[in-house]
Short mmCIF file of C-alpha atoms and ligand atoms in Angstrom, two decimals:
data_model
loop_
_atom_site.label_atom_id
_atom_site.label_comp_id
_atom_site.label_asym_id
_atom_site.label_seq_id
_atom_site.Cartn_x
_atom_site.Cartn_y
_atom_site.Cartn_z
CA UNK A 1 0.00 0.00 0.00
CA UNK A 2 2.70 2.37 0.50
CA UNK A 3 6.33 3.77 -0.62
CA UNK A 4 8.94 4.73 1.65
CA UNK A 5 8.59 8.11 0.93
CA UNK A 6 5.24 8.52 0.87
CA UNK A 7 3.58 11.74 1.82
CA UNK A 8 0.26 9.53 3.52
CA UNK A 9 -2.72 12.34 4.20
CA UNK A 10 -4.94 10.52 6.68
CA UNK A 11 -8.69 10.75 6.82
CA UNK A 12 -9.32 11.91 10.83
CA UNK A 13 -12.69 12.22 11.68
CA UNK A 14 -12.19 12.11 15.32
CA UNK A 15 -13.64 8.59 15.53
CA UNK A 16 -12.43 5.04 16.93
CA UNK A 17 -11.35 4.26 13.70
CA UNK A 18 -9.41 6.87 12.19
CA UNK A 19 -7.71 8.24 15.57
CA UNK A 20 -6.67 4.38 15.79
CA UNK A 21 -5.35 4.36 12.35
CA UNK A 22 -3.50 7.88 12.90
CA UNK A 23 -1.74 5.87 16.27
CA UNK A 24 -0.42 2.96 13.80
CA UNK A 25 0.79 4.91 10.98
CA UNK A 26 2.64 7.61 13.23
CA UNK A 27 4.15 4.55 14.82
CA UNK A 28 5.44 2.99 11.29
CA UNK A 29 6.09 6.45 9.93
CA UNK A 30 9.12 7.25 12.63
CA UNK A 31 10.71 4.29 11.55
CA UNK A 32 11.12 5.99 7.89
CA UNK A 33 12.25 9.23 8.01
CA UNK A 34 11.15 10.10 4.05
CA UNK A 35 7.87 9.16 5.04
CA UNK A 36 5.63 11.97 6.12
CA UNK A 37 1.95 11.72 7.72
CA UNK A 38 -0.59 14.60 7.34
CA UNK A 39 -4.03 14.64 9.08
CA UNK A 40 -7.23 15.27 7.31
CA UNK A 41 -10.56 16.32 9.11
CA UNK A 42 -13.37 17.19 7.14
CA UNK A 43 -16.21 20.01 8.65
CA UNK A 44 -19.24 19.15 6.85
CA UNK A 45 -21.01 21.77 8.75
CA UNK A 46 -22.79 19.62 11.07
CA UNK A 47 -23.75 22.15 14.33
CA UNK A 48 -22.56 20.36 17.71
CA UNK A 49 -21.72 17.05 16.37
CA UNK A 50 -18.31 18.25 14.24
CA UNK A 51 -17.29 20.66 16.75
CA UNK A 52 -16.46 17.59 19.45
CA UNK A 53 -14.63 15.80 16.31
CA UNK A 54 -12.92 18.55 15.42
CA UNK A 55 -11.42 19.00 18.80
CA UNK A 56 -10.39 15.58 19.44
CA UNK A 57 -8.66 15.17 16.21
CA UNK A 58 -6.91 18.94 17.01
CA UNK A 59 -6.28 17.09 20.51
CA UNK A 60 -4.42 14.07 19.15
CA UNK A 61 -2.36 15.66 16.21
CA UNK A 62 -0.96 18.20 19.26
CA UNK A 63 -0.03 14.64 20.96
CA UNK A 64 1.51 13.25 17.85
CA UNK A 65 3.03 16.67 16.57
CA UNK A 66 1.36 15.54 13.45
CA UNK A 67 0.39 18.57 11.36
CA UNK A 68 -3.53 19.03 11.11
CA UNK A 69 -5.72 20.15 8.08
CA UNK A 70 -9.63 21.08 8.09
CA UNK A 71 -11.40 21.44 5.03
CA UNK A 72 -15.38 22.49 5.65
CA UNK A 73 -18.05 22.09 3.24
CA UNK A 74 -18.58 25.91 3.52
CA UNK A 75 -14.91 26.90 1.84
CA UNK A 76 -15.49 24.61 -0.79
CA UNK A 77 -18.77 24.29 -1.76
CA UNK A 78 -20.73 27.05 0.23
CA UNK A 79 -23.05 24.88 1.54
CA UNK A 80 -23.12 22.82 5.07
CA UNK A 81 -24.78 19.68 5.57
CA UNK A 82 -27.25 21.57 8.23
CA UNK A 83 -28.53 23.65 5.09
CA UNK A 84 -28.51 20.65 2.93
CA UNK A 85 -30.27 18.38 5.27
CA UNK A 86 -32.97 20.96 5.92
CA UNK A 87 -33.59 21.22 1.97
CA UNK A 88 -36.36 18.69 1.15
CA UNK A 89 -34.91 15.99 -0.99
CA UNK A 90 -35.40 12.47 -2.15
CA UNK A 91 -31.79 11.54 -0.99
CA UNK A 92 -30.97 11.15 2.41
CA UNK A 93 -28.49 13.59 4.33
CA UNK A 94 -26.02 10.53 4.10
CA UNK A 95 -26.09 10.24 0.41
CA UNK A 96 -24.99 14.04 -0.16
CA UNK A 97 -22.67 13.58 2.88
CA UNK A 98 -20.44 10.16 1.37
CA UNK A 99 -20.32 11.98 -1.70
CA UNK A 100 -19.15 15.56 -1.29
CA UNK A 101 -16.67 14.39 1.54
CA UNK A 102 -14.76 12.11 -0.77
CA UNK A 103 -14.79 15.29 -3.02
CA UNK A 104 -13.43 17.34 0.27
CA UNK A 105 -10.36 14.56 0.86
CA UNK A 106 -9.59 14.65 -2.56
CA UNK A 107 -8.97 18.13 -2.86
CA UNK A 108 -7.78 18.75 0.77
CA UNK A 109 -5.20 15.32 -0.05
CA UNK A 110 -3.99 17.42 -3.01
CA UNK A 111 -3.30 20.56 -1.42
CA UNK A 112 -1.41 19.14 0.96
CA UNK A 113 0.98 17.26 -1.75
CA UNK A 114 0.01 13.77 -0.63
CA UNK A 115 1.20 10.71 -2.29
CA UNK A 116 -1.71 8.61 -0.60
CA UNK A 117 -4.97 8.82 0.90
CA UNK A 118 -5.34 6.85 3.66
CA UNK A 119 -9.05 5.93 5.13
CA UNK A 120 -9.89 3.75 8.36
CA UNK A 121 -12.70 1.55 6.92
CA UNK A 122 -12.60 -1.62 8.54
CA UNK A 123 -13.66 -5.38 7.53
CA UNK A 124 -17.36 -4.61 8.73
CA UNK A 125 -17.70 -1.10 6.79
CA UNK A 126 -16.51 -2.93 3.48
CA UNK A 127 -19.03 -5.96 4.12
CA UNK A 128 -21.73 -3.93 4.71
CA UNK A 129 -21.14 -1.35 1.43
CA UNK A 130 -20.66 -4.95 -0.61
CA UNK A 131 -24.19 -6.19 0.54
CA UNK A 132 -25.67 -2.51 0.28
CA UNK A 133 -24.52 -2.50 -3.45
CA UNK A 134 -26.32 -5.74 -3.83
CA UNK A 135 -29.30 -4.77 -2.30
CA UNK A 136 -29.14 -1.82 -4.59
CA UNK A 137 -28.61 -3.09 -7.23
CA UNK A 138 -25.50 -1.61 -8.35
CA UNK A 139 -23.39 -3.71 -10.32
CA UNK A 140 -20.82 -0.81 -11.36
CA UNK A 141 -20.10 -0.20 -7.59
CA UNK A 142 -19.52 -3.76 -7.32
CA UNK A 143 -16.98 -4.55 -10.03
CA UNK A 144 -15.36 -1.29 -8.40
CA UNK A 145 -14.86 -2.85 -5.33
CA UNK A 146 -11.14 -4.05 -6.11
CA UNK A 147 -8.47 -2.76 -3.82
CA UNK A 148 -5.82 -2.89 -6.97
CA UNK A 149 -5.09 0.73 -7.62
CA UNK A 150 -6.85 3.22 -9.85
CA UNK A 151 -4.72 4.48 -13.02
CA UNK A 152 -6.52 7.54 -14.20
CA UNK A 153 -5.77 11.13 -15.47
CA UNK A 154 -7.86 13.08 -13.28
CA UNK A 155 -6.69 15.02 -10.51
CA UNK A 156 -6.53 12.24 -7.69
CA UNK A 157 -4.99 10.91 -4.60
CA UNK A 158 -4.93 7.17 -4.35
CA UNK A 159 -6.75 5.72 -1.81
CA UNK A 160 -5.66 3.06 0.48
CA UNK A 161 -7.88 1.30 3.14
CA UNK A 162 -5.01 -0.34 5.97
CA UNK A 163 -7.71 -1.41 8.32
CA UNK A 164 -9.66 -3.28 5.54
CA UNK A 165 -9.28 -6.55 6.69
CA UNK A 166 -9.62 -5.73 10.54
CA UNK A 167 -12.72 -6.43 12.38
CA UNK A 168 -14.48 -3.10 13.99
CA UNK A 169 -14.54 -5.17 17.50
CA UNK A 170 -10.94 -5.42 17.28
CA UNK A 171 -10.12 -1.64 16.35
CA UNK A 172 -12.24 -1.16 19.04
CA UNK A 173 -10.35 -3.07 21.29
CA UNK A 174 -7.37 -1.02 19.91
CA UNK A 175 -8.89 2.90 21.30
CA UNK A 176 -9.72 1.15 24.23
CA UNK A 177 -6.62 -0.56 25.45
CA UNK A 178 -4.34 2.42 24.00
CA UNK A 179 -6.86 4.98 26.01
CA UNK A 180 -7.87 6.70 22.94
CA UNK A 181 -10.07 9.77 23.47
CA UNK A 182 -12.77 9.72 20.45
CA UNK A 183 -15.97 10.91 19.77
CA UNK A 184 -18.81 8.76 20.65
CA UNK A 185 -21.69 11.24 19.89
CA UNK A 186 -23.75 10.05 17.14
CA UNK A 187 -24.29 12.21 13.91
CA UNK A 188 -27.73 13.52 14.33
CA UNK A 189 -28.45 12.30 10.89
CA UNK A 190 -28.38 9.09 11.26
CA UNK A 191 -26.70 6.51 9.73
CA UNK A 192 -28.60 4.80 6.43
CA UNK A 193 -31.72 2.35 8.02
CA UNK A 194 -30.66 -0.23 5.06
CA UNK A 195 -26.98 -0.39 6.78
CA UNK A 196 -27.87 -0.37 10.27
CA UNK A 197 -29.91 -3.70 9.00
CA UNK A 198 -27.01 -5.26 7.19
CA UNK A 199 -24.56 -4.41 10.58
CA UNK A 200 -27.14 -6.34 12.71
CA UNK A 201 -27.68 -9.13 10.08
CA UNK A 202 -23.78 -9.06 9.54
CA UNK A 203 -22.74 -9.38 13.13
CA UNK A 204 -25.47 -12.31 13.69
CA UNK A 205 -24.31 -14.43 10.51
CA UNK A 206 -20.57 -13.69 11.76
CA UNK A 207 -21.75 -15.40 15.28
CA UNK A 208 -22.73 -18.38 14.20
CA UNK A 209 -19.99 -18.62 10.67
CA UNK A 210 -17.05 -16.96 12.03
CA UNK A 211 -14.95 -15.52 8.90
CA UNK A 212 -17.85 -14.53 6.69
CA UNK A 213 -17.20 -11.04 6.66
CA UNK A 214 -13.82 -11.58 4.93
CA UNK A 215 -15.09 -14.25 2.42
CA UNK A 216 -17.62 -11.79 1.29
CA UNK A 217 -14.90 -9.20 0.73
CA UNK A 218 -12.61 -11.69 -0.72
CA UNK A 219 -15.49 -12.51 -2.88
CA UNK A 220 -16.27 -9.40 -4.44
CA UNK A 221 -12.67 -8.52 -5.04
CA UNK A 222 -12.04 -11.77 -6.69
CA UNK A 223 -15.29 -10.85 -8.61
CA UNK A 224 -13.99 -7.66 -9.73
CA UNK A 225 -10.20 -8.89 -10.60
CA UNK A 226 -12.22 -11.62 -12.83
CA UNK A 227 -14.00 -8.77 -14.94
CA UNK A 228 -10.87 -6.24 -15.16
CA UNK A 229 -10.45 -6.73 -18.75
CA UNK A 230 -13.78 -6.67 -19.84
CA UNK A 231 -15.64 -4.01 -17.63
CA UNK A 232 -15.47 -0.15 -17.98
CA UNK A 233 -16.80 -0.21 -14.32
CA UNK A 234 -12.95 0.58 -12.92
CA UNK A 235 -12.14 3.59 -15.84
CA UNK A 236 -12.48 6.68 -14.88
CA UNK A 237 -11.87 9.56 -16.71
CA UNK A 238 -11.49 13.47 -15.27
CA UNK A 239 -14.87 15.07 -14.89
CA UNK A 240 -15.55 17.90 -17.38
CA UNK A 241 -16.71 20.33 -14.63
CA UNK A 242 -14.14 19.81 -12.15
CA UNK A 243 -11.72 17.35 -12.87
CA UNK A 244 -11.98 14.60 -10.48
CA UNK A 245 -11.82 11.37 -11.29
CA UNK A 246 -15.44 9.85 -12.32
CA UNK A 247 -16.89 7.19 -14.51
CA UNK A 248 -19.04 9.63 -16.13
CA UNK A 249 -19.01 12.79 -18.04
CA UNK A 250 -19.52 14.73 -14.75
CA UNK A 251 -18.79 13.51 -11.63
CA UNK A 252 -21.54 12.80 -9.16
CA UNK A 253 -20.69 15.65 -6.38
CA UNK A 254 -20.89 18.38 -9.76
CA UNK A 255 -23.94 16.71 -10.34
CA UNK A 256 -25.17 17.26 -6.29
CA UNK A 257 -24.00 20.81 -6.17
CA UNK A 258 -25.88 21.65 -9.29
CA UNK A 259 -29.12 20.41 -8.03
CA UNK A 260 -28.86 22.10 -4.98
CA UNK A 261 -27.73 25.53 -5.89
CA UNK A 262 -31.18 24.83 -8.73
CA UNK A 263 -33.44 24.00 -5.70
CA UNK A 264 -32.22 26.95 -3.49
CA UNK A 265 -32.38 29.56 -6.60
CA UNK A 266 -35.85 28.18 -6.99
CA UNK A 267 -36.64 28.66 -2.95
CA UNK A 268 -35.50 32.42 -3.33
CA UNK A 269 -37.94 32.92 -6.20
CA UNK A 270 -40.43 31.66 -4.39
CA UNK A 271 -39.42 33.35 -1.04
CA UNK A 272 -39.18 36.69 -3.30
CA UNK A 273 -42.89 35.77 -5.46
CA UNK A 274 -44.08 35.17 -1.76
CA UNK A 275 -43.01 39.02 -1.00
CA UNK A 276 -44.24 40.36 -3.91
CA UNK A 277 -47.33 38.73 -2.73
CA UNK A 278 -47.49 39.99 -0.01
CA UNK A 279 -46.64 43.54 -0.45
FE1 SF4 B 1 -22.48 12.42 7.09
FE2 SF4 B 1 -24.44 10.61 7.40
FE3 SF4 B 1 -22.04 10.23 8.54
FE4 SF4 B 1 -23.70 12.14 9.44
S1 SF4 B 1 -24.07 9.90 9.51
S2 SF4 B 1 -21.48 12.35 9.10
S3 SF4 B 1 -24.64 12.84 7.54
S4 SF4 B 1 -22.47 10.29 6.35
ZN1 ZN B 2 -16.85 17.22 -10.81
#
């Protein structure tokens, strides 16, 4: 997953996960002095949830003298998830959320020069998504799922996943025994219903057939190795509005932000209509 001399930006939300990952690769990263490690927090603009997250993940990159970058949705796209979520929408909050802050650790991995991108999903985040895809029905997603890297023009960071194959109980176990300070609030948003089904159904089957979390993830991958040559599902190509990497013309956060700043153009009309109205 990584060079020597990698400049490794690491996705910090201030979670179990991701502080836990920031711990392990600050400990490999001293033994490699071209190696550098750069934290990553994204604001989505989510009033008295991020602002706990924030501070923890300040709190631990003072500990690890690890320098520390925000990016909020506000700088970049002018909108926070608090406005977005209180826009009435067909999507769920999560949907805009996953999106837009991949967007944000692209751009935020670029700007700080890095080489890598590294996120903390574990073995039971990467189940779940590969059941959700099936469930949705999204057979591009799934012949995406390989962890072989991307080659693509676009402005982009690889990604690398360390804690892939690691079970959440055990990075649990990890911020415990290491007395990890991380956020425990929930997002008031919620997580998707369709996941928190697919965790509970998940953590049941794993009960009673220990390892089946990692054959399903071995599974897919094998899946999507098998169809490398044949599928377009893995090319991506530099979107024409912003150039991020995307399988499409435009990529899907373009597509998000375009249909929001529509909706809330149409909301002042009618706000201004109303006042017309009224006057
Ligand atoms: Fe974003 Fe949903 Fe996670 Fe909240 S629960 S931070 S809205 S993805
Ligand atoms: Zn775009």
């Amino acid at each position: 997953m990584l060079e020597l001399n990698d400049t490794i930006a690491v996705a910090l939300s201030g979670g179990k996960d991701s502080v836990a990952l920031l711990r392990i690769l600050w400990k490999l990263e001293r033994r490699y002095p071209p190696a550098r490690l750069v934290a990553l927090t994204v604001d989505e603009g989510i009033s008295g949830y991020r602002t706990e997250a924030i501070s923890i993940s300040r709190e631990v990159c003072n500990a690890l003298n690890i320098d520390h970058v925000v990016v909020s949705f506000d700088d970049l796209f002018g909108v926070t998830m608090d406005e977005i979520a209180s826009k009435p929408s067909e999507l769920r909050p999560c949907s805009y959320c996953g999106v837009l802050r991949r967007k944000a650790l692209n751009g935020g991995a670029l700007s700080v020069g890095a080489t890598k991108l590294a996120t903390a999903h574990n073995l039971d985040d990467e189940a779940q998504t590969v059941l959700l895809n099936v469930m949705h029905g999204d057979v591009e997603r799934i012949l995406r799922a390989s962890s072989a890297p991307v080659k693509t023009e676009a402005r982009f960071v690889p990604r690398i996943k360390p804690l892939a194959e690691v079970p959440e109980r055990e990075t649990t176990l990890y911020a415990y025994a290491t007395g990890t300070r991380f956020q425990s609030q929930p997002c008031p948003y919620g997580h998707e219903a369709m996941r928190s089904d697919i965790r509970i159904m998940l953590n049941r089957l794993e009960l009673k057939h220990p390892g089946v979390k990692h054959t399903i993830c071995r599974s897919v991958e094998r899946l999507s190795e098998s169809f490398q040559e044949t599928s377009t599902a893995r090319v991506f190509r530099a979107c024409s509005v912003c150039g991020d990497p995307t399988p499409n013309n435009e990529c899907e956060a373009c597509k998000m932000l375009k249909t929001l700043k529509a909706s809330s153009r149409t909301n002042s009309e009618s706000v201004s209509v109303h006042a017309v109205r009224s006057r």
